Coordinates of C-alpha atoms (C1' of nucleotides) in Angstrom, one line a residue:
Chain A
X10 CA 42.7 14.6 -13.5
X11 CA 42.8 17.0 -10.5
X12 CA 39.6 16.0 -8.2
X13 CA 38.0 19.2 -8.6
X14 CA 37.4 19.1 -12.5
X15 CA 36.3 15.1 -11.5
X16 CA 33.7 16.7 -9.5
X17 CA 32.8 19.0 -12.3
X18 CA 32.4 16.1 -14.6
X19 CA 30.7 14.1 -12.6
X20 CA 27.9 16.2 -11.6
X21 CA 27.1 17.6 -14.8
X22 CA 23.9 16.8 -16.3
X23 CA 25.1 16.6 -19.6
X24 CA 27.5 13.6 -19.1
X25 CA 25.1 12.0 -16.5
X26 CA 24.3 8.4 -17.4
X27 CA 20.5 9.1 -15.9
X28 CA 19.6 12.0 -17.9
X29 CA 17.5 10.5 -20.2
X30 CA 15.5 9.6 -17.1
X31 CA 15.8 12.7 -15.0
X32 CA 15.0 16.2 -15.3
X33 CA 17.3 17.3 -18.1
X34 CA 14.8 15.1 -20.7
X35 CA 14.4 16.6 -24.0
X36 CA 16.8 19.4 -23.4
X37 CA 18.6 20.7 -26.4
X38 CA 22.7 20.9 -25.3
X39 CA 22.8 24.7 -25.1
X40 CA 20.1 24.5 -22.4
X41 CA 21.8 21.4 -20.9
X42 CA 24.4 23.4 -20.0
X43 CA 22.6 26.0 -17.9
X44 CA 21.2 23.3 -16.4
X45 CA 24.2 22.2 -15.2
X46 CA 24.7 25.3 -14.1
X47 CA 21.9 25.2 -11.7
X48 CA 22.5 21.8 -10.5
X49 CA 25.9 23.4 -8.1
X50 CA 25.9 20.8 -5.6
X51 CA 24.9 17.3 -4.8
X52 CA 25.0 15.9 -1.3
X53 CA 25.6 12.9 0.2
X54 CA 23.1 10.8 2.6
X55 CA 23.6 7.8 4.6
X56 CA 21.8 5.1 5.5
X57 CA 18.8 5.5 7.6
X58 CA 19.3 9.3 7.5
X59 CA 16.9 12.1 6.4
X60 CA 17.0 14.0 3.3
X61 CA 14.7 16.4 4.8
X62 CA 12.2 16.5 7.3
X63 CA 8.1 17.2 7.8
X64 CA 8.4 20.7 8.8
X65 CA 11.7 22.2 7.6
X66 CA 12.0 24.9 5.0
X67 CA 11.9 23.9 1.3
X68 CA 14.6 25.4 -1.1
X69 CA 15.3 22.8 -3.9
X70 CA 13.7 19.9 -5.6
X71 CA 16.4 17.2 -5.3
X72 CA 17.0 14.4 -7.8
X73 CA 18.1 11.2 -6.7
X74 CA 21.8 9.8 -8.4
X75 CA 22.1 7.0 -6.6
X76 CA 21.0 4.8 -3.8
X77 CA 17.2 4.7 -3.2
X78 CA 14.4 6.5 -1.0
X79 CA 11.3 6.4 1.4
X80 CA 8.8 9.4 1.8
X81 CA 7.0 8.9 4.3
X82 CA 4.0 11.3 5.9
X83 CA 3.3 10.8 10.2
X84 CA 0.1 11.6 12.5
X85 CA 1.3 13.1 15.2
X86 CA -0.1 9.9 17.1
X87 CA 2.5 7.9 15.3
X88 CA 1.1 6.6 12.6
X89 CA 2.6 6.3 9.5
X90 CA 2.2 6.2 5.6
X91 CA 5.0 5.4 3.3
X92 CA 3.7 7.5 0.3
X93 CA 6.7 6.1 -2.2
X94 CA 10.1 4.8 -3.1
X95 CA 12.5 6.7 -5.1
X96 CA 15.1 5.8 -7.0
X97 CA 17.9 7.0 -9.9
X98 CA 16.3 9.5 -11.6
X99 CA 13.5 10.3 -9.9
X100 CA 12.8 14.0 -8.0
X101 CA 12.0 14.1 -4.5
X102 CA 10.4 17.4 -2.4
X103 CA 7.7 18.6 -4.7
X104 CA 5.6 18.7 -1.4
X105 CA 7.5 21.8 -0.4
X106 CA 6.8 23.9 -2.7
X107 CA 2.7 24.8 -2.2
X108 CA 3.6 25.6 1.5
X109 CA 7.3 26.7 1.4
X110 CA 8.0 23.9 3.8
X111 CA 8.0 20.3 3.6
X112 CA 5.2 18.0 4.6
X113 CA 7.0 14.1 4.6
X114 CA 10.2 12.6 5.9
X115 CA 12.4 11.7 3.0
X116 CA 14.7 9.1 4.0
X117 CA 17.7 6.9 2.6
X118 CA 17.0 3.3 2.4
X119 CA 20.8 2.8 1.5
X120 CA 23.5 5.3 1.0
X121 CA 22.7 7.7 -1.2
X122 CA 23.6 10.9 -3.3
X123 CA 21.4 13.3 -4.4
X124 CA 21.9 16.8 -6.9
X125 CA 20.5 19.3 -5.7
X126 CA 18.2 22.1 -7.7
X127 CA 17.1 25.4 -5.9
X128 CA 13.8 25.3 -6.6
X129 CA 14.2 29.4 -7.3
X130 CA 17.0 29.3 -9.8
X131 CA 14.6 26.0 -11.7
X132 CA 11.6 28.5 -12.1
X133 CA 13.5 31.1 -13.5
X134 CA 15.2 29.1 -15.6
X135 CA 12.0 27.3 -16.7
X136 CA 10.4 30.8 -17.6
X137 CA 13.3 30.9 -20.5
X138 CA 13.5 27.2 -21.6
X139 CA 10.0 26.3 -22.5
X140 CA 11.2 22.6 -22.3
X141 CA 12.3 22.5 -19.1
X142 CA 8.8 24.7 -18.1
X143 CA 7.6 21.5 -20.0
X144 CA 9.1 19.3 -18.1
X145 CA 8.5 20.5 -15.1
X146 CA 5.2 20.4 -14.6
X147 CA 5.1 17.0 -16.4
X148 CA 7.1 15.7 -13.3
X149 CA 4.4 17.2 -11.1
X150 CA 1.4 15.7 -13.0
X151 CA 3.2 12.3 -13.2
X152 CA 3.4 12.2 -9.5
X153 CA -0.2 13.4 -9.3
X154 CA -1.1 10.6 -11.6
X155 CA 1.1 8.0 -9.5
X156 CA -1.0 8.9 -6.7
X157 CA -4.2 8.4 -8.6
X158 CA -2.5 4.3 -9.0
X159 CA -2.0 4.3 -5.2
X160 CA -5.3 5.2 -4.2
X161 CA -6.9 2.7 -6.6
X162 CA -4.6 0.3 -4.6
X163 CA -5.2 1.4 -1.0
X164 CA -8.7 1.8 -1.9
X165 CA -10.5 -1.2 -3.8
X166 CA -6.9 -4.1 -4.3
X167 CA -6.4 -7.2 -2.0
X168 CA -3.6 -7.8 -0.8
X169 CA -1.8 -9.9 -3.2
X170 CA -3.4 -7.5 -5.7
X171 CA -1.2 -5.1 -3.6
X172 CA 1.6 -7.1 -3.4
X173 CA 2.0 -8.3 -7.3
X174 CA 0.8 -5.0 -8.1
X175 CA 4.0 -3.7 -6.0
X176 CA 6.5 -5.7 -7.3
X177 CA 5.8 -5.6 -10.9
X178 CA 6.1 -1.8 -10.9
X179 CA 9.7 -1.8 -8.6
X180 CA 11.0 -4.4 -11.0
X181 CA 10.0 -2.6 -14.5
X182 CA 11.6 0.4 -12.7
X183 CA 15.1 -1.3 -12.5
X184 CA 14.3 -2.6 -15.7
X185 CA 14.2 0.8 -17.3
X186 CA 17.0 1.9 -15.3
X187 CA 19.2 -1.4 -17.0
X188 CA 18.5 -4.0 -14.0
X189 CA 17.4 -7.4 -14.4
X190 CA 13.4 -7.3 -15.3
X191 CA 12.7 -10.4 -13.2
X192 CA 14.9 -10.2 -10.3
X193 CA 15.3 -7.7 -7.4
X194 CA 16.9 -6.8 -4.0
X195 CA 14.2 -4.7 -2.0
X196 CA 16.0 -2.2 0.2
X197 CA 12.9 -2.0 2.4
X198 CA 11.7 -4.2 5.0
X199 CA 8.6 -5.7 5.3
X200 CA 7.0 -3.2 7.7
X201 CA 7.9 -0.1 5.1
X202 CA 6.2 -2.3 1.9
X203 CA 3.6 -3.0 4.2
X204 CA 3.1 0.7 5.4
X205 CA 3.1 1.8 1.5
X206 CA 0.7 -0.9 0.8
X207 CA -1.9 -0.6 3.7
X208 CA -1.2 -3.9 5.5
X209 CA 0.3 -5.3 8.5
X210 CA 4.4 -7.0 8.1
X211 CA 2.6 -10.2 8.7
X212 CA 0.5 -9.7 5.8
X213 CA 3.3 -8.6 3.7
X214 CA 5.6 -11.7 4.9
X215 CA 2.3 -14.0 4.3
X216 CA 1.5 -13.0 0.8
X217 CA 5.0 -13.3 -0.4
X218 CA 5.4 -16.7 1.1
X219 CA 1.6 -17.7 -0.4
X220 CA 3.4 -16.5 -3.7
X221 CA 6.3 -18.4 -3.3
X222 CA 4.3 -22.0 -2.5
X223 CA 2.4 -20.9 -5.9
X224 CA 5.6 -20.4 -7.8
X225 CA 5.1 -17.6 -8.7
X226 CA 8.5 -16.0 -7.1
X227 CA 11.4 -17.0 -5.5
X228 CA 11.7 -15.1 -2.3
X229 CA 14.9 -15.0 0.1
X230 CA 14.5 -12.5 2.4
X231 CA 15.0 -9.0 0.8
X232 CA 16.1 -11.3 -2.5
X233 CA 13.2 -11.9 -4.9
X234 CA 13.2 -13.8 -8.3
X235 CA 9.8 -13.1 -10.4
X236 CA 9.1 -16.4 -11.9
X237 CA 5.8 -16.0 -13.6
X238 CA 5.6 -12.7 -14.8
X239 CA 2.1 -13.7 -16.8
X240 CA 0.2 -14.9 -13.5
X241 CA 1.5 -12.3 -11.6
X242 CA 0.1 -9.7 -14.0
X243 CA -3.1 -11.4 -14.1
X244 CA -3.9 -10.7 -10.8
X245 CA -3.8 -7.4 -11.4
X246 CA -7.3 -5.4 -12.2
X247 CA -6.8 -5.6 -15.7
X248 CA -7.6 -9.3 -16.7
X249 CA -10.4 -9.8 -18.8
X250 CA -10.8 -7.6 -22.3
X251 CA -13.8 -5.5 -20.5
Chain B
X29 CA -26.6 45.9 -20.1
X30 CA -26.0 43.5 -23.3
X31 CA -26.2 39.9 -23.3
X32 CA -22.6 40.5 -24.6
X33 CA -21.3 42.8 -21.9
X34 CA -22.8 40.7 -19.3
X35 CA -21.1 37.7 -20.2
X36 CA -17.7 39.5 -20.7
X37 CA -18.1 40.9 -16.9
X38 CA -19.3 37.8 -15.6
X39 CA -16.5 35.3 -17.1
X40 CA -13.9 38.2 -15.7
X41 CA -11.7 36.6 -13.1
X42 CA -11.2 40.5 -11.6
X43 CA -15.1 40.3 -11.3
X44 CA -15.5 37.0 -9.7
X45 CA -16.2 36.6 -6.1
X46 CA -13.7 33.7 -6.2
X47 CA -10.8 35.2 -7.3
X48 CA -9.0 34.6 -3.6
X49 CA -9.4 31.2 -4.1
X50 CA -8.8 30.5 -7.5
X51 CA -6.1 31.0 -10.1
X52 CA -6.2 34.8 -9.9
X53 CA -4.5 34.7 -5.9
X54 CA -2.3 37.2 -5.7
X55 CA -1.8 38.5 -9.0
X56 CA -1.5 42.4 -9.8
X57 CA -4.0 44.3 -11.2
X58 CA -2.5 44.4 -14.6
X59 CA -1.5 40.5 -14.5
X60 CA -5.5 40.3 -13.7
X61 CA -6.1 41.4 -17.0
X62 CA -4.0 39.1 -18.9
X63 CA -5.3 36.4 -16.8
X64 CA -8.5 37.4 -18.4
X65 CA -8.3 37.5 -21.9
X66 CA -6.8 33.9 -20.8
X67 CA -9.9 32.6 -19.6
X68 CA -11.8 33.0 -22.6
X69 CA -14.5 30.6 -22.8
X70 CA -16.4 29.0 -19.9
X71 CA -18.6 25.4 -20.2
X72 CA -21.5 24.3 -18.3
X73 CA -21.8 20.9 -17.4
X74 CA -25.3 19.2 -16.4
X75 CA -25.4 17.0 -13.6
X76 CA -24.5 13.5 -14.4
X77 CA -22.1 14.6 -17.7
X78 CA -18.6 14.5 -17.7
X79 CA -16.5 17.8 -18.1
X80 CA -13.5 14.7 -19.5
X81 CA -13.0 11.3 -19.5
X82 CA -9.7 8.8 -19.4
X83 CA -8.1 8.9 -22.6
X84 CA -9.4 12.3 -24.2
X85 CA -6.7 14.7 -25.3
X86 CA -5.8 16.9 -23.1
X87 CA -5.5 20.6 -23.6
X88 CA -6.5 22.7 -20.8
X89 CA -7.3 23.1 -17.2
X90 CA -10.2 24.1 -15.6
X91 CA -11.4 26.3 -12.9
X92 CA -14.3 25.5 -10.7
X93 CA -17.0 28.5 -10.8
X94 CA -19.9 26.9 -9.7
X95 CA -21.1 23.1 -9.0
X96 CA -19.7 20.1 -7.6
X97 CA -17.3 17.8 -9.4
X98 CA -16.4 13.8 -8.6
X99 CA -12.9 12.6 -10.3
X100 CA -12.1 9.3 -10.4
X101 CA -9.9 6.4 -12.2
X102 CA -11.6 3.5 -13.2
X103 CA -9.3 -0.3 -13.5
X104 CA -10.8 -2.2 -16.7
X105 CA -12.6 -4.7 -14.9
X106 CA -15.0 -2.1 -13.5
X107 CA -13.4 -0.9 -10.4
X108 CA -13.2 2.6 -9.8
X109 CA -11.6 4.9 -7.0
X110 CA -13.2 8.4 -6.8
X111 CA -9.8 10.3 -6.5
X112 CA -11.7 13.6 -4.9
X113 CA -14.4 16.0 -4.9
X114 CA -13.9 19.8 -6.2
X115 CA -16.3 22.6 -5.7
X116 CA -15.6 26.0 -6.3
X117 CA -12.2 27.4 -6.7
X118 CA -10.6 24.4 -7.3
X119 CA -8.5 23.0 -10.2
X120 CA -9.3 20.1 -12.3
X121 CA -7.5 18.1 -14.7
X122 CA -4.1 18.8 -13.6
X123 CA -3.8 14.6 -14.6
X124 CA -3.2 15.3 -18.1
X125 CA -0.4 17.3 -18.6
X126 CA 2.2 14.6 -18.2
X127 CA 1.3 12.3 -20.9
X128 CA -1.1 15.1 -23.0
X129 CA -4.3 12.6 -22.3
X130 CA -6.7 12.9 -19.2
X131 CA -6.3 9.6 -16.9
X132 CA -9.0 10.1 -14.9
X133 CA -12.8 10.9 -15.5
X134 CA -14.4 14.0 -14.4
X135 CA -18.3 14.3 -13.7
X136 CA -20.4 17.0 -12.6
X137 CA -22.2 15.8 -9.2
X138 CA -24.8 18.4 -9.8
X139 CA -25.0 21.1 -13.0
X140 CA -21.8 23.0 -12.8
X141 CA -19.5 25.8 -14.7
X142 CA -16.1 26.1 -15.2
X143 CA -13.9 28.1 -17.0
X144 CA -11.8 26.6 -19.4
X145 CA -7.8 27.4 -19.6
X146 CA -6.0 26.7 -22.2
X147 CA -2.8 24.8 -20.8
X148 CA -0.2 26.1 -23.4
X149 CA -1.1 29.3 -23.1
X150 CA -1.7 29.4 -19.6
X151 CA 2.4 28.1 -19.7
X152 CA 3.3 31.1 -21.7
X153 CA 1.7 33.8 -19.2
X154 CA 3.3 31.7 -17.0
X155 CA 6.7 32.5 -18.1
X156 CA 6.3 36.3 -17.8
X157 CA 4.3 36.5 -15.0
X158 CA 6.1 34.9 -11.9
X159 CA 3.5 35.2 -9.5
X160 CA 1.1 32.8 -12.0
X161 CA 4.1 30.5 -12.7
X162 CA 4.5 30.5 -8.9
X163 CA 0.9 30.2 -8.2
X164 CA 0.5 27.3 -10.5
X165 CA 3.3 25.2 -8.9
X166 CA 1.3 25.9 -5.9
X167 CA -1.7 24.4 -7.2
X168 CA 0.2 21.5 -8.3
X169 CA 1.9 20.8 -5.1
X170 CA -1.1 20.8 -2.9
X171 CA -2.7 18.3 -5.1
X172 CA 0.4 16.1 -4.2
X173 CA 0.0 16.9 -0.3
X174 CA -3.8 16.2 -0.6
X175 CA -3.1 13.1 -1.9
X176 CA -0.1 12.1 0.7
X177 CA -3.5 12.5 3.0
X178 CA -5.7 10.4 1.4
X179 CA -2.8 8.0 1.3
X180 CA -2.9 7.5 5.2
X181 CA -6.7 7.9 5.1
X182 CA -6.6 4.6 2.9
X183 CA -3.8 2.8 4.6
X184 CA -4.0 3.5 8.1
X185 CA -7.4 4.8 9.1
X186 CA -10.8 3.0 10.0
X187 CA -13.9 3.6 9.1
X188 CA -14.8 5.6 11.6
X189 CA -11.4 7.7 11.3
X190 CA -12.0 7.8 7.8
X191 CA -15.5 9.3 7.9
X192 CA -14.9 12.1 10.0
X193 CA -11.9 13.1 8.4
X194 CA -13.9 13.3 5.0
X195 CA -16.8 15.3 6.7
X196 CA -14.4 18.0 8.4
X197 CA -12.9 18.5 5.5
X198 CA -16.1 19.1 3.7
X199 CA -17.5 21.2 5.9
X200 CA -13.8 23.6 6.6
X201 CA -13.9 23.6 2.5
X202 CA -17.6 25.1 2.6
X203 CA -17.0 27.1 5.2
X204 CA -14.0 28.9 3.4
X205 CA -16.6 29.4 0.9
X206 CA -19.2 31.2 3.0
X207 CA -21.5 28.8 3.8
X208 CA -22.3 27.2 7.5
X209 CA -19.4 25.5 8.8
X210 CA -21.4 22.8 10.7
X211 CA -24.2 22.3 8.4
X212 CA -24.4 20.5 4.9
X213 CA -25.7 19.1 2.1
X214 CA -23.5 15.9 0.4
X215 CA -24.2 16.2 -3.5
X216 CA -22.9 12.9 -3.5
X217 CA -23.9 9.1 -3.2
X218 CA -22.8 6.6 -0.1
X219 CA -21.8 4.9 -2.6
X220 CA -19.2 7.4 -4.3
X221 CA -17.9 8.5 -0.4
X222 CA -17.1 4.9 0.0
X223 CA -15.5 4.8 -3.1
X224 CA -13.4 7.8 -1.9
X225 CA -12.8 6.4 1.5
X226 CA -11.9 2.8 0.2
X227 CA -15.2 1.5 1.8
X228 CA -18.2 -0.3 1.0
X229 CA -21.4 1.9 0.5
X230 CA -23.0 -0.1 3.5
X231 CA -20.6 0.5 5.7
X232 CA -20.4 4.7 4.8
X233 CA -24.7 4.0 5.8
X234 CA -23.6 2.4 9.3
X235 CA -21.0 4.6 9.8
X236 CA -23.6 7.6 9.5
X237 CA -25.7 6.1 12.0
X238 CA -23.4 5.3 14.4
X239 CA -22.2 9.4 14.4
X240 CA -26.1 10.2 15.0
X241 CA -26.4 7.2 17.6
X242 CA -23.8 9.0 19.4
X243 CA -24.5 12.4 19.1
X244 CA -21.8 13.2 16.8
X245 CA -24.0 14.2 13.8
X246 CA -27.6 14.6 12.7
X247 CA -27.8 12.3 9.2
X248 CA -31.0 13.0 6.9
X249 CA -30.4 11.3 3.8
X250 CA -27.9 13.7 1.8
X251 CA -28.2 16.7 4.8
X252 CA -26.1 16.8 7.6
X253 CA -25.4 18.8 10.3
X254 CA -22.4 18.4 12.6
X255 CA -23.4 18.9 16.6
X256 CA -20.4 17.9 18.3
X257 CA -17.0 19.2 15.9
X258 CA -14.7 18.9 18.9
X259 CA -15.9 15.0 19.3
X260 CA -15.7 14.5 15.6
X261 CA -11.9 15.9 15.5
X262 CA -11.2 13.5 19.0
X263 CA -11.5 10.6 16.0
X264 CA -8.7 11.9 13.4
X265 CA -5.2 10.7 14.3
X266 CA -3.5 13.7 16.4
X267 CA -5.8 13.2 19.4
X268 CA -2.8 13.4 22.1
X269 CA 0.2 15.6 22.6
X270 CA 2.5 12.9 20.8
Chain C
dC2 C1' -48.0 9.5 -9.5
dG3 C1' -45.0 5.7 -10.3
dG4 C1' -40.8 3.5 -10.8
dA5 C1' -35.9 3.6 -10.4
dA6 C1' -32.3 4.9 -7.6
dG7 C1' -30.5 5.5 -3.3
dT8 C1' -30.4 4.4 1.7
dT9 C1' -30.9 1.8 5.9
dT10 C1' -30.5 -2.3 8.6
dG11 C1' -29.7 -7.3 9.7
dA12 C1' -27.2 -11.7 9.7
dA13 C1' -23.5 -14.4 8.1
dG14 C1' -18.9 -14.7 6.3
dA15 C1' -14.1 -13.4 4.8
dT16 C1' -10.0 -11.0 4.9
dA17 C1' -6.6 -8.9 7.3
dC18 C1' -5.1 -7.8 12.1
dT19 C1' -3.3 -8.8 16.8
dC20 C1' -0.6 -11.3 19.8
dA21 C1' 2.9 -14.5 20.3
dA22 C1' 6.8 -17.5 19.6
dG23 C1' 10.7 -19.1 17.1
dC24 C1' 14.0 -18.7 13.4
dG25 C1' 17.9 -16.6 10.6
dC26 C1' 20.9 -13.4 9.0
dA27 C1' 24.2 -9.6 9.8
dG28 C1' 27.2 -7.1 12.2
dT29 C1' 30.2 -6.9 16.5
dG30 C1' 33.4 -8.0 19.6
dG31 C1' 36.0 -11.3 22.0
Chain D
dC21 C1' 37.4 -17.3 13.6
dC22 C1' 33.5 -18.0 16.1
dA23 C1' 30.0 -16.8 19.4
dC24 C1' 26.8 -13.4 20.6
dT25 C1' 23.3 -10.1 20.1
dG26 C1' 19.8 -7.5 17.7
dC27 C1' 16.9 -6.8 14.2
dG28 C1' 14.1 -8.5 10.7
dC29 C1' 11.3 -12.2 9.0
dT30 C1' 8.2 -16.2 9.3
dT31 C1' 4.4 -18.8 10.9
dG32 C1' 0.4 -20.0 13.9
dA33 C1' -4.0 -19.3 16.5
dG34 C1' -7.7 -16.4 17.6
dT35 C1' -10.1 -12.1 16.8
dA36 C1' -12.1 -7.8 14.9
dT37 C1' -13.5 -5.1 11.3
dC38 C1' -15.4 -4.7 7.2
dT39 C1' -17.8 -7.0 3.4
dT40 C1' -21.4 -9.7 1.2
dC41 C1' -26.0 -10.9 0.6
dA42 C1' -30.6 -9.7 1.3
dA43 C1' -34.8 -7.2 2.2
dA44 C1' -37.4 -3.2 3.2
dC45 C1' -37.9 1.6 3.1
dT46 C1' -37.4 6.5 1.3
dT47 C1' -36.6 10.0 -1.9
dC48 C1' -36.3 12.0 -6.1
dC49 C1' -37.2 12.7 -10.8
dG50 C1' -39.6 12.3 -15.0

DNA sequence: CGGAAGTTTGAAGATACTCAAGCGCAGTGG
DNA sequence: CCACTGCGCTTGAGTATCTTCAAACTTCCG
């Protein structure tokens, strides 16, 4: 097989192992294939480097393939707020479109590859295939709904509400995605969960080792074991039958 | 003029004096029109009633025309998060689309109207009218940016921070609107702008007073007026060149 | 006009933060 | 192969901000 038609293969949607996760969903093969059509290139991104930048022109949405991502919004004063985590399947850069530019850092936690969808060519094709319309703007209310989840975190949790809260959604993630359901290697450090969740990396390092003397997980440095699913839940705000 | 005729002119997005703000932005004439046969039912909502609440079916979005709107997510054990505010012009229940049931409630902060847009066939206009489709990722996307805010309100701001970001953006939203860009009237509680700002209600009351102590603000129960903007905006995080 | 709801303010207390020091793993170069 | 260096992580002590609990006051609505 020449490397060229490997490429081909490889990036088409239709024989991509994530696409019942990712944006070709529901798509009958016909429209699969201009889909694939679409999705021309993908790109590669190192470690610690940027996707894209607060400030530079949007084009495309992007998909992650593999490897796994930060977004992260900055005051100019330095501050900064990790607003989420991406990984396999899951579209970054819909924060471009309202303004034509983007408004958060996306950056690779580990090396990474990404296919890329002009965001022009995806709205003319979404005018033909209702699904993919569909589909669309169910991405966009998903992550308007996953925001909803964050601010009820950030704004009324503790932080080992935070924390269990944090880990129980990365690990049913992996989970869906064919990963162990109880054990996990974080690819960020302390200060970046920290950042998402509102707290300090002492915090962060505190409440994972409080977890640990509880037994409730086995921690080794970015290493984590879940060992009581059940009590980890029930720290969550959804314990009694209200 | 007819009950009839009155109602058909008044429900008219070509008619209404919000049309730059809302759904109708930048559509032709002609595309107007279409928008209004669209747009064929408004709803009033009395204060304290809810326009939808978690778990209700979802079928169509809805524009702001007049009144003041709280949204927010509530946890089962009786924590909730006010996930915004929305007065004229704006778009609610965007929340709904992904899994066809609202997940979050909506309730009129004082008696209110919106006009009610059916979602499927608000995606079918969509598809021959670019500027809509456009406008309606748009609307979308900036609910995501507002929401990256609010995500470093919550995790990185005190309360102080927090407050004056809430009330400039208040009173820049009003003023786009036409009304006094330093004076206003909150139509709601301490306790919901805690709620939004991931604060207790007490604090939101101490908070006020400290702005008035110093100048900042003059705080009668639910009327404001801002006297010193530029001291206000000195709080946010971009105070230096950075 | 009366009662309920909302607001203000005080004092005490808790959670998370700041500052600081030491440890450990990973990657590099001798 | 091992030592070295840097970065990330852990843990402790003291502190600050916000919360909790409580009481009194004001406004609004029926």
């Amino acid at each position: 097989m020449s490397d060229a038609l490997r490429a081909t293969i490889k990036v088409a949607c239709s024989n991509c192992n994530l696409r019942e996760l990712c944006m070709p969903m529901g798509l009958l093969p016909q429209e699969l294939e201009r889909l694939d059509n679409l999705v021309a290139t993908r790109r590669k991104i190192k470690r610690g480097a940027t996707l894209f930048r607060t400030g530079e022109a949007f084009g495309s949405l992007f998909a992650v393939r593999t490897g796994f991502f930060k977004t992260c919004v900055t005051s100019e004063d330095g501050r900064d707020q990790v607003t989420g985590f991406q990984m396999a399947g899951e579209i970054i850069g819909l924060d471009g479109i309202v303004n034509d530019r983007h408004t958060c850092d996306a950056v690779a936690l580990e090396d990474a590859e990404v296919c890329v969808m002009p965001f022009e060519r995806l709205g003319e094709l979404s005018r033909e295939v209702g699904a993919l319309q569909h589909h669309l703007h169910r991405v966009m209310s998903r992550e308007i709904v996953r925001e909803h989840g964050v601010m009820l975190l950030l704004g009324t949790m503790h932080a080992e509400e935070r924390l269990a809260a944090f880990l129980l959604n990365l690990v049913q993630r992996l989970h869906a995605r064919g990963f162990s359901g109880s054990e996990l290697v974080l690819r960020m450090t302390r200060q970046e969960i920290g950042s998402y969740l509102g707290l300090k990396l002492e915090t962060v390092s505190r409440t994972f080792s409080r977890f640990a003397d509880q037994g409730l997980i086995d921690v080794r440095h970015r290493h984590v074991r879940i060992l009581d699913v059940d009590a980890l839940k029930a720290l969550l705000p959804q314990p009694g039958v209200a």
